[in-house]
Amino acid sequence: MSISRRNFLKTTAAATAAAAVGISVPEEAQAAAKAEQADWRWDKAACRFCGTGCGIMLATKNGRIVAVKGDPAAPVNRGLNCIKGYFNAKIMYGADRLTQPLLRVGADGKFDKHGKFKPVSWQRAFDEMEAAAKKALKASGPEGVAVFSSGQYTVMEGYAAQKMMKGGFRSNAIDPNARHCMASAVVGFYQTFGIDEPSGCYDDIELTDTVISWGSNMAEMHPILWSRVSDRKLTDPDRVKVVNISTYRTRSSDLADMEIIFSPSTDLALWNYVAHEIVFNHPEAIDWDFIKKHIVFTAGPVNIGYGMRRKGEKSLKDGKYSAKEMETVSHEMEKKVSAKEAPALAPYGYKEGDVMKNTGGTLKHWHISFEEYKKSLEPFTLDYVAKIAKGDPNEPIEQFKEKLKKLAALYIEKDRKVVSFWTMGMNQHTRGTWVNTLSYNVHFMLNKQAKPGSGAFSLTGQPSACGTAREVGTFAHRLPADLMVKNPKHRKKTEAKWQIPEGTLNPVGNQHIMKIHRDIEDGVVKFAWINVCNPYQDSANANHWIKAARELDNFIVCSDGYPGISAKVSDLILPTAMIYEKWGAYGNAERRTQHWRQQVLPVGDSMSDTWQWVEFSKRFTVKDLWGPYTLRNGKKLADVREQAKKMGYKDDTTMYEILYANDRAKKYKIDLNSFPQKGYDNSECLGDSRNVKGSDGKVFKGYGFMIHQYLFEEYAWFGRGHGHDLADFVTYHKVRGLKWPVVDGKETQWRFNSKYDPYAKKAGTGDFAFYGPLAKKLLQGSLTGPDKSKGKLALKNKAKIFARPYMDPPEMPDSNYDTWLCTGRVLEHWHSGTMTMRVPELYRAVPEALCYMNPKDAKEKGFKNGQLIWVESRRGKVKARVETRGRNRPSQGLVFVPWFDEKVFINKVCLDATCPMSKQTDYKKCAVKLYKA
């Protein structure tokens, strides 16, 4: 048989695709595929992109990945990938891949903040980092050393970074870009359940009758899950209903039986309307037996601000914010209650025109009676909610009301199973924590939570935002397995496991990702290291942070595979091994943990983030880091050096010896004759044929022990026996992931349900046990506040229903800035486009970010399709091309601009307001004006 290589590959791809969907393949094609793949090595891995957690199969040949296909054995995607997933290999082979460290230097070869990038050795790179970090510690203490971390870290990378930051530098200024994507969901879980992560799983899709998507364009953001939703709908089209609730029309609207377009922020009102319908018009639907056994009613303060800068902060006093910016920032301190929100706030003691003095975000809440909760719902009648929430000005109000009634009816219908999905629409919200908790209210009252086919379910956005940001605890305020830095018992437990002196860990964990940016601008943070993210492109109000990074006395390091905006802003760039050039693990949105092996050697002199952290730790000793410090709030960190000596450490003992290369670590042996190590590279543990010269200037020969296994197993120890149980390292290499808690080798599909969850069964409280331990002892009170004279109630094994009103966001369209701006992603590109824009096929498919606009708005403003216009806010402006016929179809008064394109740098325009409780940025709403460029 004669066949060209091009046709060979085409035939092979066709044969593989056909086999995946069960189509018979001609013998000639089968033979061609078999011959072409004869010397390929296939192995399983997890997809690099979103939090869905799809499994893929990778083929390698001659040290290069040559093919990718969906893993038919993977339970998440069952052999199917989305368009990004099929290009997992190509993201590593872009033409401008970084291959060596680059430092800004002057003509004399010395570091110069305003110099040009020149190649340097790894040794020189670490020399500069060491000097800069020590300078920052001297100037600002632990609060001066910060890390922009990531929900795209592998589990081992995140754990390695956390150990050095919190155990070594004693700094909690490490926070992931996951703060931008799921922090509100996390605080919602903590407040509602007392423990993080969803109770359900993806199997709910095949078991439910109703899928309701709240602010989540699943068709593009979670296409594999949407394919499962589509399959479920088409399997039983009459019974199964799909509802898309959004601020603009998307591809998810096309499958939906009903679409509800709401005005930004009024999803709070929509959830309260459904609850109002249940409580006032269908009280028979409330499962009081379930409520009395398992649920309590709660409330919290409403004057919590918007997570912006507060009066007295240095950069505000220094005049770094313009008068236009201050029009919005001033609302952080106080605001006037509007006519729109006044009815919702009336039960809390406010009326239209009142000046609400804001005190900043708080997690405090207290127990209230059902009657108080009912009082909070009184304003949310059909008429009021329809009036404030209708998002399409051209939709008749009566039609909108009918949709709201149908929505409530779907939830209330007795034997109808309902799953509520959401992502950034609810999470990126100045009241993101509130709206997350409101979702559980409805499901709890109807006893449609933590049951097969029913539940409220947050679809987290990044590949390991669950596994690394949340479970590992790479947030400023967290430690592994839901432990908290402010809790002395949690710190003590962590210190004992890490074998560091008691009192080492810093109890103040308030430097979330936006505060790190603000602390750089205020001159507090002097050393910042960027890992697996692009914070100077992905943070709202970006002009401020870029100016601070470039103009102030600081040192910014960026570890990346490509020169994105953050790399260009930095002083030192480190070339970083990408996903399949290292061993790793991710945790996805249904609690599924997956591992993979290193498939190929890194490109150039790239090394993994784990290696970079471990090498950096060699530069710091007990004497350097464990002396006394005074924090900004006056709290003192004790000098623990004498205590360290009693533990057998010396002044010159390095953090490498303590945190990574200790006796516990060295027990994890290299064994190239056994699974899973046999036949696979391991650049960190053994070095490799590239002979990279490491941090000491010598060829790096490896650590000589299985550091990946050590890091994973030590981290996993924190959760075992505590409702976060993970399987062992080797097991994960045999399976396609397992949903934790994994008890006696068995994964858990539905948490808190005694039939499926061994921890719920063990509690002995009947069919359910909401066993999360956090915030389970509350004061009692009313909607307007707690009554401290009544004492606290213990709420063991119970979950909470919260009273939360509708409130306006801090910035809304007005006569000067008359249009809503919303941002987000598109199917073809991942986040800031750093990887996907290097894939020719994906770049050609969507080469630039467009300004999606309603045709009527374009006509009224005199814009033509494809025309360049300015999109301007109080903070900045960008040029973008008008698109009136695209996949995203806004109603009049709103435009959508995705953020993947650094040339259309939309985050210069966005507002850095956050949910004051979760600190998650609200990218979904700010006010802009549009005009011809």
GROMACS .gro file of C-alpha atoms in nm, residues 85-404:
model
  320
   85GLY     CA    1  -0.842   1.969   2.421
   86TYR     CA    2  -0.737   1.831   2.083
   87PHE     CA    3  -0.451   2.085   2.072
   88ASN     CA    4  -0.295   1.998   2.409
   89ALA     CA    5   0.030   1.901   2.233
   90LYS     CA    6   0.066   2.214   2.023
   91ILE     CA    7   0.051   2.452   2.318
   92MET     CA    8   0.404   2.340   2.407
   93TYR     CA    9   0.566   2.402   2.072
   94GLY     CA   10   0.501   2.768   1.993
   95ALA     CA   11   0.770   2.956   1.800
   96ASP     CA   12   0.840   3.201   2.084
   97ARG     CA   13   0.863   2.943   2.362
   98LEU     CA   14   1.093   3.069   2.640
   99THR     CA   15   1.406   2.853   2.671
  100GLN     CA   16   1.641   3.036   2.909
  101PRO     CA   17   1.622   3.286   3.196
  102LEU     CA   18   1.604   3.652   3.090
  103LEU     CA   19   1.705   3.942   3.316
  104ARG     CA   20   1.675   4.317   3.266
  105VAL     CA   21   2.030   4.449   3.258
  106GLY     CA   22   2.208   4.773   3.176
  107ALA     CA   23   2.512   4.831   2.959
  108ASP     CA   24   2.735   4.718   3.246
  109GLY     CA   25   2.564   4.378   3.264
  110LYS     CA   26   2.417   4.449   3.608
  111PHE     CA   27   2.048   4.433   3.690
  112ASP     CA   28   1.873   4.748   3.577
  113LYS     CA   29   1.500   4.798   3.637
  114HIS     CA   30   1.485   4.992   3.310
  115GLY     CA   31   1.728   4.773   3.119
  116LYS     CA   32   1.666   4.530   2.836
  117PHE     CA   33   1.616   4.156   2.871
  118LYS     CA   34   1.933   3.951   2.825
  119PRO     CA   35   1.986   3.575   2.869
  120VAL     CA   36   2.142   3.471   3.200
  121SER     CA   37   2.218   3.140   3.369
  122TRP     CA   38   1.988   2.976   3.622
  123GLN     CA   39   2.255   3.049   3.881
  124ARG     CA   40   2.251   3.421   3.802
  125ALA     CA   41   1.870   3.419   3.804
  126PHE     CA   42   1.858   3.270   4.153
  127ASP     CA   43   2.132   3.505   4.272
  128GLU     CA   44   1.917   3.803   4.173
  129MET     CA   45   1.602   3.651   4.324
  130GLU     CA   46   1.780   3.577   4.651
  131ALA     CA   47   1.911   3.932   4.681
  132ALA     CA   48   1.572   4.084   4.597
  133ALA     CA   49   1.378   3.861   4.838
  134LYS     CA   50   1.618   3.935   5.124
  135LYS     CA   51   1.592   4.307   5.050
  136ALA     CA   52   1.211   4.282   5.060
  137LEU     CA   53   1.216   4.094   5.389
  138LYS     CA   54   1.438   4.358   5.542
  139ALA     CA   55   1.214   4.641   5.419
  140SER     CA   56   0.867   4.498   5.484
  141GLY     CA   57   0.902   4.164   5.664
  142PRO     CA   58   0.709   3.860   5.542
  143GLU     CA   59   0.435   4.083   5.398
  144GLY     CA   60   0.688   4.218   5.148
  145VAL     CA   61   0.739   3.881   4.972
  146ALA     CA   62   0.445   3.773   4.756
  147VAL     CA   63   0.344   3.513   4.502
  148PHE     CA   64   0.079   3.529   4.232
  149SER     CA   65  -0.007   3.160   4.230
  150SER     CA   66  -0.256   2.960   4.029
  151GLY     CA   67  -0.541   2.716   3.989
  152GLN     CA   68  -0.322   2.582   3.708
  153TYR     CA   69  -0.040   2.470   3.935
  154THR     CA   70  -0.010   2.095   3.963
  155VAL     CA   71  -0.093   1.969   4.311
  156MET     CA   72   0.277   1.913   4.381
  157GLU     CA   73   0.381   2.257   4.254
  158GLY     CA   74   0.123   2.432   4.469
  159TYR     CA   75   0.216   2.233   4.777
  160ALA     CA   76   0.588   2.301   4.722
  161ALA     CA   77   0.521   2.675   4.682
  162GLN     CA   78   0.300   2.688   4.990
  163LYS     CA   79   0.557   2.514   5.210
  164MET     CA   80   0.830   2.762   5.122
  165MET     CA   81   0.608   3.068   5.141
  166LYS     CA   82   0.424   2.988   5.464
  167GLY     CA   83   0.674   2.761   5.637
  168GLY     CA   84   0.991   2.928   5.507
  169PHE     CA   85   0.927   3.296   5.439
  170ARG     CA   86   0.646   3.300   5.699
  171SER     CA   87   0.443   3.490   5.440
  172ASN     CA   88   0.078   3.434   5.359
  173ALA     CA   89   0.103   3.665   5.059
  174ILE     CA   90   0.043   3.376   4.820
  175ASP     CA   91  -0.288   3.378   4.640
  176PRO     CA   92  -0.403   3.207   4.321
  177ASN     CA   93  -0.567   3.345   4.010
  178ALA     CA   94  -0.839   3.103   4.119
  179ARG     CA   95  -0.936   3.388   4.351
  180HIS     CA   96  -1.075   3.547   4.033
  181CYS     CA   97  -1.278   3.242   3.932
  182MET     CA   98  -1.422   3.054   4.228
  183ALA     CA   99  -1.354   3.224   4.561
  184SER     CA  100  -1.722   3.321   4.597
  185ALA     CA  101  -1.822   2.959   4.547
  186VAL     CA  102  -1.573   2.858   4.815
  187VAL     CA  103  -1.700   3.105   5.074
  188GLY     CA  104  -2.053   3.000   4.980
  189PHE     CA  105  -1.959   2.639   5.055
  190TYR     CA  106  -1.792   2.731   5.383
  191GLN     CA  107  -2.082   2.942   5.500
  192THR     CA  108  -2.348   2.695   5.392
  193PHE     CA  109  -2.188   2.356   5.458
  194GLY     CA  110  -1.888   2.432   5.680
  195ILE     CA  111  -1.661   2.259   5.428
  196ASP     CA  112  -1.551   2.327   5.071
  197GLU     CA  113  -1.643   2.171   4.735
  198PRO     CA  114  -1.961   2.042   4.569
  199SER     CA  115  -2.185   1.773   4.710
  200GLY     CA  116  -2.282   1.636   4.369
  201CYS     CA  117  -2.097   1.510   4.062
  202TYR     CA  118  -2.127   1.513   3.684
  203ASP     CA  119  -2.341   1.199   3.692
  204ASP     CA  120  -2.622   1.432   3.800
  205ILE     CA  121  -2.651   1.537   3.435
  206GLU     CA  122  -2.765   1.193   3.321
  207LEU     CA  123  -2.996   1.155   3.621
  208THR     CA  124  -3.172   1.490   3.630
  209ASP     CA  125  -3.490   1.614   3.462
  210THR     CA  126  -3.388   1.980   3.465
  211VAL     CA  127  -3.068   2.170   3.397
  212ILE     CA  128  -3.073   2.537   3.490
  213SER     CA  129  -2.764   2.733   3.396
  214TRP     CA  130  -2.713   3.054   3.594
  215GLY     CA  131  -2.465   3.291   3.431
  216SER     CA  132  -2.271   3.004   3.276
  217ASN     CA  133  -2.220   2.970   2.903
  218MET     CA  134  -2.160   2.596   2.934
  219ALA     CA  135  -2.172   2.543   2.557
  220GLU     CA  136  -1.840   2.728   2.524
  221MET     CA  137  -1.688   2.723   2.873
  222HIS     CA  138  -1.764   2.358   2.959
  223PRO     CA  139  -1.837   2.208   2.617
  224ILE     CA  140  -1.787   1.845   2.721
  225LEU     CA  141  -2.038   1.881   3.003
  226TRP     CA  142  -2.270   2.064   2.766
  227SER     CA  143  -2.246   1.770   2.526
  228ARG     CA  144  -2.368   1.552   2.812
  229VAL     CA  145  -2.650   1.799   2.884
  230SER     CA  146  -2.740   1.795   2.514
  231ASP     CA  147  -2.741   1.417   2.509
  232ARG     CA  148  -2.966   1.408   2.816
  233LYS     CA  149  -3.204   1.659   2.659
  234LEU     CA  150  -3.223   1.472   2.328
  235THR     CA  151  -3.270   1.139   2.503
  236ASP     CA  152  -3.597   1.254   2.662
  237PRO     CA  153  -3.688   1.588   2.502
  238ASP     CA  154  -4.039   1.611   2.644
  239ARG     CA  155  -3.948   1.547   3.006
  240VAL     CA  156  -3.603   1.708   3.028
  241LYS     CA  157  -3.599   2.087   3.044
  242VAL     CA  158  -3.302   2.318   2.997
  243VAL     CA  159  -3.310   2.682   3.109
  244ASN     CA  160  -3.037   2.937   3.030
  245ILE     CA  161  -3.025   3.239   3.263
  246SER     CA  162  -2.780   3.504   3.148
  247THR     CA  163  -2.720   3.875   3.094
  248TYR     CA  164  -2.684   3.816   2.718
  249ARG     CA  165  -2.761   3.544   2.463
  250THR     CA  166  -2.497   3.279   2.407
  251ARG     CA  167  -2.455   2.945   2.235
  252SER     CA  168  -2.603   2.787   2.546
  253SER     CA  169  -2.929   2.960   2.457
  254ASP     CA  170  -2.965   2.749   2.144
  255LEU     CA  171  -3.045   2.426   2.328
  256ALA     CA  172  -3.252   2.584   2.602
  257ASP     CA  173  -3.628   2.541   2.633
  258MET     CA  174  -3.638   2.881   2.796
  259GLU     CA  175  -3.398   3.174   2.813
  260ILE     CA  176  -3.408   3.442   3.082
  261ILE     CA  177  -3.206   3.756   3.012
  262PHE     CA  178  -3.160   3.953   3.333
  263SER     CA  179  -3.005   4.288   3.419
  264PRO     CA  180  -2.655   4.259   3.574
  265SER     CA  181  -2.656   4.180   3.947
  266THR     CA  182  -3.027   4.103   3.966
  267ASP     CA  183  -2.969   3.728   3.981
  268LEU     CA  184  -2.990   3.796   4.356
  269ALA     CA  185  -3.349   3.901   4.301
  270LEU     CA  186  -3.425   3.601   4.077
  271TRP     CA  187  -3.314   3.350   4.341
  272ASN     CA  188  -3.512   3.534   4.607
  273TYR     CA  189  -3.817   3.536   4.380
  274VAL     CA  190  -3.806   3.155   4.350
  275ALA     CA  191  -3.770   3.129   4.729
  276HIS     CA  192  -4.060   3.376   4.770
  277GLU     CA  193  -4.278   3.158   4.548
  278ILE     CA  194  -4.197   2.854   4.761
  279VAL     CA  195  -4.253   3.021   5.098
  280PHE     CA  196  -4.554   3.240   5.019
  281ASN     CA  197  -4.739   3.062   4.739
  282HIS     CA  198  -4.633   2.696   4.767
  283PRO     CA  199  -4.556   2.631   5.134
  284GLU     CA  200  -4.666   2.271   5.086
  285ALA     CA  201  -4.352   2.219   4.875
  286ILE     CA  202  -4.123   2.283   5.174
  287ASP     CA  203  -3.985   1.960   5.316
  288TRP     CA  204  -4.016   2.055   5.681
  289ASP     CA  205  -3.898   1.719   5.806
  290PHE     CA  206  -3.568   1.772   5.620
  291ILE     CA  207  -3.545   2.137   5.728
  292LYS     CA  208  -3.601   2.068   6.098
  293LYS     CA  209  -3.345   1.787   6.105
  294HIS     CA  210  -3.072   1.937   5.892
  295ILE     CA  211  -3.108   2.314   5.829
  296VAL     CA  212  -3.095   2.645   6.020
  297PHE     CA  213  -3.179   2.997   5.901
  298THR     CA  214  -2.915   3.272   5.914
  299ALA     CA  215  -2.844   3.635   5.823
  300GLY     CA  216  -2.546   3.871   5.811
  301PRO     CA  217  -2.472   4.244   5.770
  302VAL     CA  218  -2.555   4.415   5.441
  303ASN     CA  219  -2.332   4.726   5.468
  304ILE     CA  220  -2.016   4.539   5.366
  305GLY     CA  221  -1.894   4.757   5.081
  306TYR     CA  222  -1.757   4.637   4.747
  307GLY     CA  223  -1.405   4.516   4.811
  308MET     CA  224  -1.235   4.823   4.665
  309ARG     CA  225  -0.967   5.043   4.819
  310ARG     CA  226  -1.072   5.206   5.146
  311LYS     CA  227  -1.019   5.556   5.278
  312GLY     CA  228  -0.674   5.603   5.429
  313GLU     CA  229  -0.488   5.361   5.202
  314LYS     CA  230  -0.160   5.504   5.082
  315SER     CA  231  -0.226   5.518   4.709
  316LEU     CA  232  -0.557   5.697   4.765
  317LYS     CA  233  -0.387   5.952   4.990
  318ASP     CA  234  -0.108   5.991   4.734
  319GLY     CA  235  -0.357   6.082   4.463
  320LYS     CA  236  -0.290   5.786   4.235
  321TYR     CA  237  -0.662   5.758   4.157
  322SER     CA  238  -0.833   6.011   3.930
  323ALA     CA  239  -1.148   6.203   4.016
  324LYS     CA  240  -1.342   5.985   3.773
  325GLU     CA  241  -1.216   5.669   3.940
  326MET     CA  242  -1.304   5.807   4.282
  327GLU     CA  243  -1.667   5.850   4.173
  328THR     CA  244  -1.688   5.470   4.199
  329VAL     CA  245  -1.427   5.404   4.470
  330SER     CA  246  -1.612   5.640   4.707
  331HIS     CA  247  -1.899   5.389   4.720
  332GLU     CA  248  -1.667   5.161   4.916
  333MET     CA  249  -1.699   5.395   5.213
  334GLU     CA  250  -2.065   5.490   5.180
  335LYS     CA  251  -2.353   5.482   4.935
  336LYS     CA  252  -2.704   5.616   4.901
  337VAL     CA  253  -2.980   5.354   4.892
  338SER     CA  254  -3.143   5.366   4.548
  339ALA     CA  255  -3.509   5.332   4.456
  340LYS     CA  256  -3.425   5.005   4.281
  341GLU     CA  257  -3.277   4.833   4.586
  342ALA     CA  258  -3.479   5.007   4.860
  343PRO     CA  259  -3.765   4.751   4.872
  344ALA     CA  260  -3.517   4.463   4.905
  345LEU     CA  261  -3.331   4.642   5.186
  346ALA     CA  262  -3.644   4.750   5.379
  347PRO     CA  263  -3.651   4.436   5.601
  348TYR     CA  264  -3.294   4.522   5.703
  349GLY     CA  265  -3.390   4.871   5.821
  350TYR     CA  266  -3.305   5.084   5.515
  351LYS     CA  267  -3.519   5.310   5.297
  352GLU     CA  268  -3.461   5.498   4.973
  353GLY     CA  269  -3.217   5.787   5.017
  354ASP     CA  270  -3.059   5.654   5.334
  355VAL     CA  271  -2.680   5.682   5.345
  356MET     CA  272  -2.535   5.337   5.409
  357LYS     CA  273  -2.199   5.354   5.588
  358ASN     CA  274  -1.992   5.057   5.478
  359THR     CA  275  -1.756   4.883   5.718
  360GLY     CA  276  -1.580   4.646   5.480
  361GLY     CA  277  -1.637   4.278   5.418
  362THR     CA  278  -1.708   4.036   5.699
  363LEU     CA  279  -1.792   3.667   5.716
  364LYS     CA  280  -1.996   3.714   6.034
  365HIS     CA  281  -2.348   3.578   6.039
  366TRP     CA  282  -2.599   3.467   6.299
  367HIS     CA  283  -2.895   3.238   6.351
  368ILE     CA  284  -3.244   3.375   6.279
  369SER     CA  285  -3.595   3.228   6.289
  370PHE     CA  286  -3.786   3.109   5.984
  371GLU     CA  287  -4.022   3.403   6.034
  372GLU     CA  288  -3.730   3.645   6.000
  373TYR     CA  289  -3.617   3.465   5.685
  374LYS     CA  290  -3.971   3.485   5.549
  375LYS     CA  291  -3.971   3.859   5.621
  376SER     CA  292  -3.655   3.896   5.406
  377LEU     CA  293  -3.840   3.742   5.111
  378GLU     CA  294  -4.153   3.963   5.131
  379PRO     CA  295  -4.028   4.227   4.882
  380PHE     CA  296  -3.947   3.973   4.610
  381THR     CA  297  -4.287   3.959   4.445
  382LEU     CA  298  -4.326   3.883   4.077
  383ASP     CA  299  -4.397   4.249   3.997
  384TYR     CA  300  -4.094   4.385   4.184
  385VAL     CA  301  -3.848   4.126   4.054
  386ALA     CA  302  -3.969   4.153   3.694
  387LYS     CA  303  -3.940   4.532   3.710
  388ILE     CA  304  -3.578   4.538   3.829
  389ALA     CA  305  -3.446   4.219   3.669
  390LYS     CA  306  -3.566   4.225   3.305
  391GLY     CA  307  -3.247   4.252   3.102
  392ASP     CA  308  -3.378   4.292   2.748
  393PRO     CA  309  -3.547   4.633   2.716
  394ASN     CA  310  -3.734   4.508   2.410
  395GLU     CA  311  -3.891   4.207   2.583
  396PRO     CA  312  -4.253   4.260   2.696
  397ILE     CA  313  -4.276   4.263   3.076
  398GLU     CA  314  -4.562   4.011   3.077
  399GLN     CA  315  -4.353   3.766   2.875
  400PHE     CA  316  -4.068   3.805   3.122
  401LYS     CA  317  -4.306   3.744   3.413
  402GLU     CA  318  -4.429   3.423   3.252
  403LYS     CA  319  -4.073   3.300   3.228
  404LEU     CA  320  -4.012   3.371   3.595
   0.00000   0.00000   0.00000
